[in-house]
Amino acid sequence: MDNVLEVTGLTTRFSKESGTITVVDQLDLHVKRGETLGIVGESGCGKSATSLSLMRLLDNNATLTGSIRFNGKEVLTLSEAEMRSLRGKEMAMIFQEPMHSLNPVLTIGRQISEVLHEHEGDSKAAVKQRVLDLLTVVGISRAEEIYRDYPHRLSGGMRQRVMIAMAIACNPSLLIADEPTTALDVTIQAQILNLIKKIRKDIGMSVIMITHDLGVVAEVCDRVMVMYAGQAIETADVRSLLRNPKHPYTVGLLQSTPRQRAKRLHSIKGSVPTSENKPNGCRFAPRCDRVMTICWERNPVFHPVDQHSSCRCWLFTQDKDHDQESSVVGG
Amino acid sequence: MTTPILEVKGLCKLFRMKKGWLQQPHYVHALNGIDVSVYEGETLGIVGESGCGKSTLGKCILRLLDPVQGEIRFQGNEIGKMNKNEVRAVRRNMQMVFQNPFETLNPKLTIGHILTEPLIAHCVPREQRQALLEETIEIVGMSKQHLSRYPHEFSGGQRQRIGIARALILRPKLIIADEPVSALDVSIQSQILNLLQDLQEQFSLTYVFISHDLSVVEHIADKVAVMYLGEIIEFAEKEKLFGRPLHPYTQALLSAKPITDPDDTREQIVLSGDLPSPSNPPEGCKFHPRCRSRMEICKVELPKLSEKEGHSVACHLYQSFAAIDSS
Amino acid sequence: GTLATKPDTDEGKKDANISEKKGGTITVAIPSEPDTLDVHKSTALSTEGVALNLGGALLYRDPQTNEVKPHLAESYSISEDGKTWTFRIRQGVTFHDGTLLTAQTYKRTFERAMSPEIAPKGVGMVLGIIKSIKTPDDQTLILELNEPSATLLTYFTSASWMQPLSVDAVQKFGDQYGRNPVGVGPWKMESWKSGDSITLIQNDAYRWATPFFKNQGPPRPDKLVLKLIRNPQTAVAALESGTIDIADLPAKDAKKFKNNNRFTVLEQTKRGLGLFVELNLNNEILQDKNVRKALQMAVKKDAIVQSHLQGEGIVADGPLPANLFGYDQSIAQYAYKYNPEDAVKLLEEAGWKLNAQGIREKAGKPLHLELLSMEVWSQPAQLMQGMFKAIGVDVKIITLEGSAVDQLTAAGTFDLALDGYVADDPDILFPFMHSTQIGGMNRSAIHDKTIDSLLEKGQVTMKSDDRAKIYEDLQKRAVEEAFWIPIYTEKRFVVLNNRVQGLMLDPSGLKLYQDVWVK
Amino acid sequence: MKQYLLNRMLSGVIVLLGISIFSFALVHFIPGDPVRIMLGEKATKAQVEQLREQMGLNQPLPHQYLTYIEKVIQGDFGTSLQTERPVIVEIMERFPATVKLAFAGIGIAVVIGLTMGIIAAKYKNTLLDFMLMAAASIGLSLPSFWLGLIIIMLFSVQLGWFPIAGGTGWKDLVLPACTLGVLSSAMISRLTRSGMVEVLSHDYIRTARAKGLRESIILFRHALCNVMIPVVTVVGLQIATLLGGAVIIEQVFNWPGIGTLAIRAISARDIPMIQGIVLLMGFVYVVVNMMVDLLYGLIDPRVDLITEKEGR
Amino acid sequence: MNEVTKTVAHGATQAKSPIFPKLAFWGKIKQQRAAKLSLMVLLLISVIGIIGPWIAPYDPTESNYEAFLQGPSAKHVLGTDAIGRDLFSRILYGTRVTLVVAVMAVGITVAAGTMIGVISAYVGGFIDHLLMRIMDILLALPGIILALAIVAALGPSQTNAMIAIGISSIPSFARLIRAATLVIMSSGYVEASRSIGTPSWWIILFQVLPNITNVLFVYMTLFVGGAILDTAALGFIGLGAQPPTPEWGTMLNEGKDYLSDAWWLATYPGLAITIVVLAVNRLGDALRDIFDPRTQK
Ligand SMILES: Nc1ncnc2c1ncn2[C@@H]1O[C@H](COP(=O)(O)OP(=O)(O)OP(=O)(O)O)[C@@H](O)[C@H]1O
Ligand SMILES: Nc1ncnc2c1ncn2[C@@H]1O[C@H](COP(=O)(O)OP(=O)(O)OP(=O)(O)O)[C@@H](O)[C@H]1O
Ligand SMILES: [Mg+2]
Ligand SMILES: [Mg+2]
């Protein structure tokens, strides 16, 4: 298949003094070559944990199970050295906080050329030329000057451009962008989103775009996965998700987005469960308008609803006796 | 027409920046001649990019900051000239809700204590306090059991409700809400917006609603002021402003706003460049370096806010307002 | 008090030829750094110990006969009335800077010491007795005194305090003379590293050693390094590691070297009172003789000797030590013995009754005394504090630096003070006990006619037997009046590496390096 | 950057002025009449008065202060009451020994401290980390003089490896420098560890990992540079303190430096000397701080921002 | 009517009660084994400080003339010193002396330091500048030198050592408190409180102080260790508690001349100091870990 990334049954646990908590639970996803997958969900639902799991960048207290196949390789069994040669070269990442994601005491030039030195090993002059080119590609006009500058002198938008330059330096086949525009203003956000779209087209990479803003999803993504409390609850291509959402949570989310037309907003009652007190059955049950008895008892499985979308909800499950556990093993 | 409950005229605020004894101080022009007014029961939305002076405006109105120039009239009284005690008295009718519900509640005090503070500060008799306390906490959708708890025991949405309760407990006329929902998730955000709307009806409140999120402002405000680098560049009723934005910046802002419509085909105006630093703003129209329709005059002359049919805009394109009709 | 010379080793006897080699460096520990080497501006022991090597004296005291003999003076004479002293200065003596020693040098040296700016700081006070100085020629020095003085003669045997100073050098260095002393002694100043060491080098022009030395020429070693080592522990380690050759050590540390054949331990009883307590007679409580006597009897002196000196000392009974001229052999019969019971009785008699806290009280006033002490005497002070406590006397110890102690005692604001002295002559008691010295060294403020007249007589009586009798009477009186509590006479120990031979100790404890040589 | 340094210098001068007032005021705080101390016990009242006049101690205070400052600026710090030598000469004689000890001690401390800190941070929450940090904790709790005594007892008295005669040769230096080094390294290693742990949790370290960089590069290029900022401050402070004399250690090891001089001056109430030492310490502190600021500028490109924050 | 009185009574307790809440403090400490252990050690030491005089076998100032410099034995568990006093009894008594001096010194530091720090941060402007420059000046002198100078001025004694140590650490304490106060001052809740119209004294009392108590407590603990060391150091150079007071540093000073003859004299007091300081420091560290605003979120 033409999938850059295939993830099945990914589970991420953190062990703490108070016990282990599962922040990503039996997650399946795939990204096709050249495609942009959006992951949306509320704060704390495990979006960052997922992306860091993919790069194996989590802290030592995390355990990963399941399978992550990247370009045919099983990521979870790679040695740390092999993993290093993957990161930055084939799989790159940009983060939410451009203010904090650059080392304050190293020049921009140095931070970008590091990647090239590590993975390509070109001559110094060549690397420098490449870095300057990269800076121009991401729309920084005074490349020579910025090359020698330190991060604190740049604005948020500029820093995010630098981060992008760093990420695409080795032409990776997958770029993971973890809320790259949340900290930026609307006008700057538009610039960055445009830039990502353009670059994706130019070098033909796949992108995982993590965000909590459905607007951003609509703008740049081909497909979307909605996460709730560590689980995927719906995936669909963008159009059908926005036009025809299935899961009550997705529906609620879309309706609670402020619009001029509605006098009163729809609101989802209650708040996201913390990782310590997840309900037994469906995790959304306590907040759901259309909750049924079965919802309180068993967690539904994730399965296709139509050719465009899959969903985790008893409303769309014909066979309500379907055993959750066995299906997971099978899937 | 009645007089506005709040009227701001020519408000200026400078922040003195000094690096050391040897250096000439330089100034950040956070607010530069702001004119704006709100009528009773209305919601004034203020939008603009980060650092354009929205919070500073809010704080100046409350006299948390002392403006350098200009008038602030609240219910016809000039606040800028008042002494400390008078200001405190005015604050009884004018309250603020802050952006970050996690930071604005003292972690060492119970909710009851936090909510009592304004009552004590404004000498509400002891007998009335408890009743007010319980009434208010229920108005914002929480229960009186919560009064003896500490802030860390609440979720973000609940904390923001507490913040609103604190602003509401003295039954003010005007509430300045500085990005009250920006730190909240979408699903919680809508709960708070609904609450604010309900309260407005119930207590006929006036809001000054500050946000950088156009959708939120579009949803809640009656009138909207768009700020850019310490200046109001466009001010109109919501429908007018969102329906037909005049200023090139407003236009860009609106088009840049991502919307949840996959079939949206509007042309996107992507501005080039960053927001310039308010400590050395460009000459002339402050927006001209990023403007698509910039003219020669924009580089030298600062456009004034001029009004027609309740739609004010500060742009050379509309200086005679004849242009409105033709566009 | 004879010279304690190092016993000849077997080796030395067998092969006398290799002995007394020239060259080499010896390093000696000094426990404190002199403030200055300008002998007119200091009275500190640390200054004396160093300055001694740089200078010479008009006279010297023969260690065998204890007679005073001429030295830098070829001869001297004292007129009948004892008021005119004539010295003939030896010829051919040169200073380190090459200038010749003359009678004029002495005149100017003494005049400098007596000048009002300098006199209060040093020997000027002693010289105050001189009325005029005449130098009819280069070789003759005539001193006219106000009155006869036995003590001045002893003073003139001091090679440190009474040494002639090079007039040129004094002028040249001005205030800095103290760092650049120029004398006529066997050693020359080479360098002074503050806080670290003073280095002297041999003066090869030196030909005028005191006759009792074997070596009459320049000293044999090239260098004498006086290294500042405050802590005896450090000195022990330094001795063992060979960093230094000679050090004064407390008994407990010296003992360790006794059985070590790399080292020799020289032992000497110091001539003087190592420790005594002065009672302030201006204090109302202490004006009561019974109280003074009670305090005397409360002190268990042997315990102090045992703990502080490791038993290496002699309990003192009176104001003079057994090894000093004039000591009363029969003093043990009338001196106070340790007897707390009697002490308690005396106090009860005096009306001091025990209160609830175990402190004696009279008319509501507790028997509380303050004891001025210095850091070195911390142990005896604390022991005494305990001993006084046992008879119901509450003592508070105040430990101070020397100069601060002086200030308080001069002002008379103290009750008890610890003190000690080393002396060549019983006249040392004059400044301590004469009523004219109140406000100065007479800290006890002793104002006793008998004592005054005895002290005065002692100064002018030149005949030994008569003089001895005077001091015997003085001791009787002083003990009877219980002015002081004498504690002990101490021994001193000098440990030296066997590589250094021929060290001599002067009776007052100074080290003489003239015969020293390095193996 | 230049601006920043100028500013620092100016505040340094202000601190120095303050210290000069303080040291001037010492004369009036410390009991004991300086004139009496100078002249000795037996001086007459008239002599005291005369010298008092001569020294200008009868002038009004501000006048005295100005004269004092004028002299200080000309390099005249007065004369020691004890030795009657110019204070500046005495101090300058001792200073090299102190400098030697301070730098040797700090050198050892930095080497040990950084190594320990980095290792502990690298192996965070393991037994090794625990042991290293326990050692550091003990190091922080040891009384310096006691450690000094133990070291003397062990290496000098028992083993006889090193002399403690208090010279200034390198052999004499070993023990006091090691004692200082051990003590200061405790602080540095803890600081390095906590700084390292904090820096390693920063977002930019995650960025560096995401770039696929080697662990050694991350540790030494990305983390250590940032850790150096607090470490340099502390090391600077310690150097400043030590250059003013490691008072206790110098005393224990009989080291002929400023510390022993200070104790001696204080116990002898040698006021001009105390004043001189206080001024020297202030001066050293200001200069070292300036150096630290300069180093900051080299390590951390954000310095101008830092002042901006402080300036507010 | 009845209803109303009820609610009022309830309200009164509401408003009054937890101005200084329980801090969830001890629960957190319990989590930290190190803190627990050091707390226990400290408790033990404090108990010794209190009851030491009753459990000591001998009078700490009484000499046994028959037993100078005796090594540890059944009769004298830790041996005797040069003038025959029981070392064990002296160490027991010394616990109180050392703790009292250190705690009082830190008391001085905390009282003055907090006042200066809070005022400086709250008032700001010229006063802030002035106070901080004065602190800078005092900081420029090493603490021990400052303490020495103060002792020289006041004369050596236990009380003066206490004052000197207390004063010499005021500058650094004041700076820390100032920084902590500034953080609180810039926090959202102080701003919120001001926006309501709360008077300054109220803000200092109920917003600032409760929120710096943690920091205060942590710094205080961390300073106690230093104060104990300084106390001992002053004692060691003879400028602290005066003999025969059994202060540990003074005892070490007395023992330093007997390193090779009577090792116990310098060993046990040093050990005692180290243990106490270690325990205090560990507690301080643990408290800091618990309360550090950076680790706390
Ligand atoms: N290192 C860690 N140790 C323990 N728990 C962690 C760790 N990192 C994250 N978590 C927990 O995992 C959950 C998911 O966190 P994650 O950062 O993935 O959320 P998110 O969806 O990215 O939220 P946001 O939108 O706020 O970035 C949270 O409850 C968080 O507390
Ligand atoms: N206390 C202050 N001192 C100096 N400058 C300040 C201060 N407060 C604000 N400013 C500056 O004034 C300008 C306006 O700040 P303000 O906080 O009002 O912006 P804002 O529109 O609220 O931004 P945001 O959306 O980020 O909250 C900014 O450039 C800011 O840096
Ligand atoms: Mg995240
Ligand atoms: Mg704001």
PDB file of N, CA, C and O in Angstrom, chain C residues 388-421:
ATOM      1  N   PHE C 388      36.238  28.268  91.342  1.00  0.00           N
ATOM      2  CA  PHE C 388      35.582  29.339  92.090  1.00  0.00           C
ATOM      3  C   PHE C 388      34.106  29.017  92.284  1.00  0.00           C
ATOM      4  O   PHE C 388      33.531  29.300  93.326  1.00  0.00           O
ATOM      5  N   LYS C 389      33.551  28.436  91.269  1.00  0.00           N
ATOM      6  CA  LYS C 389      32.135  28.062  91.351  1.00  0.00           C
ATOM      7  C   LYS C 389      31.912  27.143  92.548  1.00  0.00           C
ATOM      8  O   LYS C 389      30.903  27.230  93.246  1.00  0.00           O
ATOM      9  N   ALA C 390      32.911  26.258  92.788  1.00  0.00           N
ATOM     10  CA  ALA C 390      32.778  25.274  93.860  1.00  0.00           C
ATOM     11  C   ALA C 390      32.674  25.935  95.233  1.00  0.00           C
ATOM     12  O   ALA C 390      32.096  25.358  96.151  1.00  0.00           O
ATOM     13  N   ILE C 391      33.237  27.144  95.364  1.00  0.00           N
ATOM     14  CA  ILE C 391      33.076  27.801  96.668  1.00  0.00           C
ATOM     15  C   ILE C 391      32.006  28.891  96.581  1.00  0.00           C
ATOM     16  O   ILE C 391      31.890  29.738  97.466  1.00  0.00           O
ATOM     17  N   GLY C 392      31.241  28.855  95.514  1.00  0.00           N
ATOM     18  CA  GLY C 392      30.096  29.758  95.419  1.00  0.00           C
ATOM     19  C   GLY C 392      30.408  31.110  94.832  1.00  0.00           C
ATOM     20  O   GLY C 392      29.671  32.066  95.024  1.00  0.00           O
ATOM     21  N   VAL C 393      31.509  31.188  94.086  1.00  0.00           N
ATOM     22  CA  VAL C 393      31.832  32.455  93.445  1.00  0.00           C
ATOM     23  C   VAL C 393      31.552  32.319  91.948  1.00  0.00           C
ATOM     24  O   VAL C 393      32.052  31.410  91.295  1.00  0.00           O
ATOM     25  N   ASP C 394      30.755  33.222  91.447  1.00  0.00           N
ATOM     26  CA  ASP C 394      30.363  33.152  90.040  1.00  0.00           C
ATOM     27  C   ASP C 394      31.320  33.991  89.217  1.00  0.00           C
ATOM     28  O   ASP C 394      31.431  35.202  89.401  1.00  0.00           O
ATOM     29  N   VAL C 395      32.036  33.328  88.315  1.00  0.00           N
ATOM     30  CA  VAL C 395      33.024  34.045  87.517  1.00  0.00           C
ATOM     31  C   VAL C 395      32.642  33.990  86.051  1.00  0.00           C
ATOM     32  O   VAL C 395      32.288  32.940  85.533  1.00  0.00           O
ATOM     33  N   LYS C 396      32.714  35.142  85.416  1.00  0.00           N
ATOM     34  CA  LYS C 396      32.452  35.172  83.978  1.00  0.00           C
ATOM     35  C   LYS C 396      33.774  35.435  83.271  1.00  0.00           C
ATOM     36  O   LYS C 396      34.521  36.341  83.642  1.00  0.00           O
ATOM     37  N   ILE C 397      34.038  34.619  82.256  1.00  0.00           N
ATOM     38  CA  ILE C 397      35.300  34.786  81.541  1.00  0.00           C
ATOM     39  C   ILE C 397      35.100  35.721  80.361  1.00  0.00           C
ATOM     40  O   ILE C 397      34.141  35.590  79.610  1.00  0.00           O
ATOM     41  N   ILE C 398      36.006  36.645  80.209  1.00  0.00           N
ATOM     42  CA  ILE C 398      35.965  37.508  79.025  1.00  0.00           C
ATOM     43  C   ILE C 398      37.287  37.336  78.299  1.00  0.00           C
ATOM     44  O   ILE C 398      38.345  37.673  78.826  1.00  0.00           O
ATOM     45  N   THR C 399      37.205  36.760  77.129  1.00  0.00           N
ATOM     46  CA  THR C 399      38.429  36.487  76.395  1.00  0.00           C
ATOM     47  C   THR C 399      38.671  37.596  75.384  1.00  0.00           C
ATOM     48  O   THR C 399      37.798  37.910  74.591  1.00  0.00           O
ATOM     49  N   LEU C 400      39.834  38.179  75.433  1.00  0.00           N
ATOM     50  CA  LEU C 400      40.111  39.304  74.535  1.00  0.00           C
ATOM     51  C   LEU C 400      41.515  39.205  73.957  1.00  0.00           C
ATOM     52  O   LEU C 400      42.355  38.444  74.424  1.00  0.00           O
ATOM     53  N   GLU C 401      41.709  39.975  72.920  1.00  0.00           N
ATOM     54  CA  GLU C 401      43.019  40.195  72.338  1.00  0.00           C
ATOM     55  C   GLU C 401      43.870  41.003  73.321  1.00  0.00           C
ATOM     56  O   GLU C 401      43.331  41.799  74.099  1.00  0.00           O
ATOM     57  N   GLY C 402      45.188  40.826  73.241  1.00  0.00           N
ATOM     58  CA  GLY C 402      46.077  41.510  74.169  1.00  0.00           C
ATOM     59  C   GLY C 402      45.804  42.995  74.319  1.00  0.00           C
ATOM     60  O   GLY C 402      45.667  43.504  75.434  1.00  0.00           O
ATOM     61  N   SER C 403      45.681  43.698  73.188  1.00  0.00           N
ATOM     62  CA  SER C 403      45.558  45.154  73.299  1.00  0.00           C
ATOM     63  C   SER C 403      44.238  45.541  73.950  1.00  0.00           C
ATOM     64  O   SER C 403      44.156  46.527  74.671  1.00  0.00           O
ATOM     65  N   ALA C 404      43.211  44.729  73.696  1.00  0.00           N
ATOM     66  CA  ALA C 404      41.917  45.030  74.300  1.00  0.00           C
ATOM     67  C   ALA C 404      41.971  44.789  75.804  1.00  0.00           C
ATOM     68  O   ALA C 404      41.390  45.542  76.585  1.00  0.00           O
ATOM     69  N   VAL C 405      42.679  43.740  76.203  1.00  0.00           N
ATOM     70  CA  VAL C 405      42.859  43.488  77.636  1.00  0.00           C
ATOM     71  C   VAL C 405      43.539  44.698  78.262  1.00  0.00           C
ATOM     72  O   VAL C 405      43.102  45.212  79.291  1.00  0.00           O
ATOM     73  N   ASP C 406      44.594  45.167  77.612  1.00  0.00           N
ATOM     74  CA  ASP C 406      45.312  46.327  78.125  1.00  0.00           C
ATOM     75  C   ASP C 406      44.379  47.506  78.322  1.00  0.00           C
ATOM     76  O   ASP C 406      44.441  48.204  79.324  1.00  0.00           O
ATOM     77  N   GLN C 407      43.519  47.716  77.350  1.00  0.00           N
ATOM     78  CA  GLN C 407      42.613  48.861  77.441  1.00  0.00           C
ATOM     79  C   GLN C 407      41.728  48.770  78.664  1.00  0.00           C
ATOM     80  O   GLN C 407      41.568  49.728  79.408  1.00  0.00           O
ATOM     81  N   LEU C 408      41.149  47.557  78.864  1.00  0.00           N
ATOM     82  CA  LEU C 408      40.231  47.405  79.982  1.00  0.00           C
ATOM     83  C   LEU C 408      40.967  47.528  81.314  1.00  0.00           C
ATOM     84  O   LEU C 408      40.482  48.154  82.248  1.00  0.00           O
ATOM     85  N   THR C 409      42.149  46.910  81.396  1.00  0.00           N
ATOM     86  CA  THR C 409      42.853  46.953  82.666  1.00  0.00           C
ATOM     87  C   THR C 409      43.320  48.378  82.962  1.00  0.00           C
ATOM     88  O   THR C 409      43.305  48.818  84.095  1.00  0.00           O
ATOM     89  N   ALA C 410      43.714  49.093  81.907  1.00  0.00           N
ATOM     90  CA  ALA C 410      44.144  50.468  82.116  1.00  0.00           C
ATOM     91  C   ALA C 410      42.981  51.284  82.652  1.00  0.00           C
ATOM     92  O   ALA C 410      43.137  52.130  83.533  1.00  0.00           O
ATOM     93  N   ALA C 411      41.795  51.004  82.148  1.00  0.00           N
ATOM     94  CA  ALA C 411      40.636  51.739  82.623  1.00  0.00           C
ATOM     95  C   ALA C 411      40.163  51.215  83.975  1.00  0.00           C
ATOM     96  O   ALA C 411      39.313  51.829  84.607  1.00  0.00           O
ATOM     97  N   GLY C 412      40.699  50.091  84.394  1.00  0.00           N
ATOM     98  CA  GLY C 412      40.337  49.537  85.690  1.00  0.00           C
ATOM     99  C   GLY C 412      38.976  48.862  85.734  1.00  0.00           C
ATOM    100  O   GLY C 412      38.455  48.556  86.785  1.00  0.00           O
ATOM    101  N   THR C 413      38.402  48.632  84.554  1.00  0.00           N
ATOM    102  CA  THR C 413      37.081  48.008  84.539  1.00  0.00           C
ATOM    103  C   THR C 413      37.192  46.496  84.413  1.00  0.00           C
ATOM    104  O   THR C 413      36.905  45.925  83.380  1.00  0.00           O
ATOM    105  N   PHE C 414      37.642  45.867  85.459  1.00  0.00           N
ATOM    106  CA  PHE C 414      37.718  44.401  85.484  1.00  0.00           C
ATOM    107  C   PHE C 414      37.802  43.983  86.949  1.00  0.00           C
ATOM    108  O   PHE C 414      38.022  44.821  87.835  1.00  0.00           O
ATOM    109  N   ASP C 415      37.625  42.694  87.197  1.00  0.00           N
ATOM    110  CA  ASP C 415      37.745  42.209  88.567  1.00  0.00           C
ATOM    111  C   ASP C 415      39.011  41.368  88.725  1.00  0.00           C
ATOM    112  O   ASP C 415      39.829  41.595  89.579  1.00  0.00           O
ATOM    113  N   LEU C 416      39.111  40.396  87.835  1.00  0.00           N
ATOM    114  CA  LEU C 416      40.279  39.521  87.853  1.00  0.00           C
ATOM    115  C   LEU C 416      40.896  39.541  86.461  1.00  0.00           C
ATOM    116  O   LEU C 416      40.171  39.621  85.478  1.00  0.00           O
ATOM    117  N   ALA C 417      42.226  39.464  86.396  1.00  0.00           N
ATOM    118  CA  ALA C 417      42.845  39.405  85.078  1.00  0.00           C
ATOM    119  C   ALA C 417      43.991  38.405  85.109  1.00  0.00           C
ATOM    120  O   ALA C 417      44.714  38.313  86.101  1.00  0.00           O
ATOM    121  N   LEU C 418      44.110  37.660  84.012  1.00  0.00           N
ATOM    122  CA  LEU C 418      45.219  36.725  83.935  1.00  0.00           C
ATOM    123  C   LEU C 418      46.418  37.445  83.337  1.00  0.00           C
ATOM    124  O   LEU C 418      46.271  38.259  82.439  1.00  0.00           O
ATOM    125  N   ASP C 419      47.598  37.101  83.825  1.00  0.00           N
ATOM    126  CA  ASP C 419      48.786  37.744  83.299  1.00  0.00           C
ATOM    127  C   ASP C 419      49.957  36.801  83.496  1.00  0.00           C
ATOM    128  O   ASP C 419      49.850  35.779  84.185  1.00  0.00           O
ATOM    129  N   GLY C 420      51.075  37.139  82.903  1.00  0.00           N
ATOM    130  CA  GLY C 420      52.271  36.338  83.082  1.00  0.00           C
ATOM    131  C   GLY C 420      53.460  37.199  82.761  1.00  0.00           C
ATOM    132  O   GLY C 420      53.317  38.237  82.108  1.00  0.00           O
ATOM    133  N   TYR C 421      54.629  36.818  83.238  1.00  0.00           N
ATOM    134  CA  TYR C 421      55.812  37.596  82.864  1.00  0.00           C
ATOM    135  C   TYR C 421      57.040  36.711  82.820  1.00  0.00           C
ATOM    136  O   TYR C 421      57.071  35.620  83.400  1.00  0.00           O
TER     137      TYR C 421
END
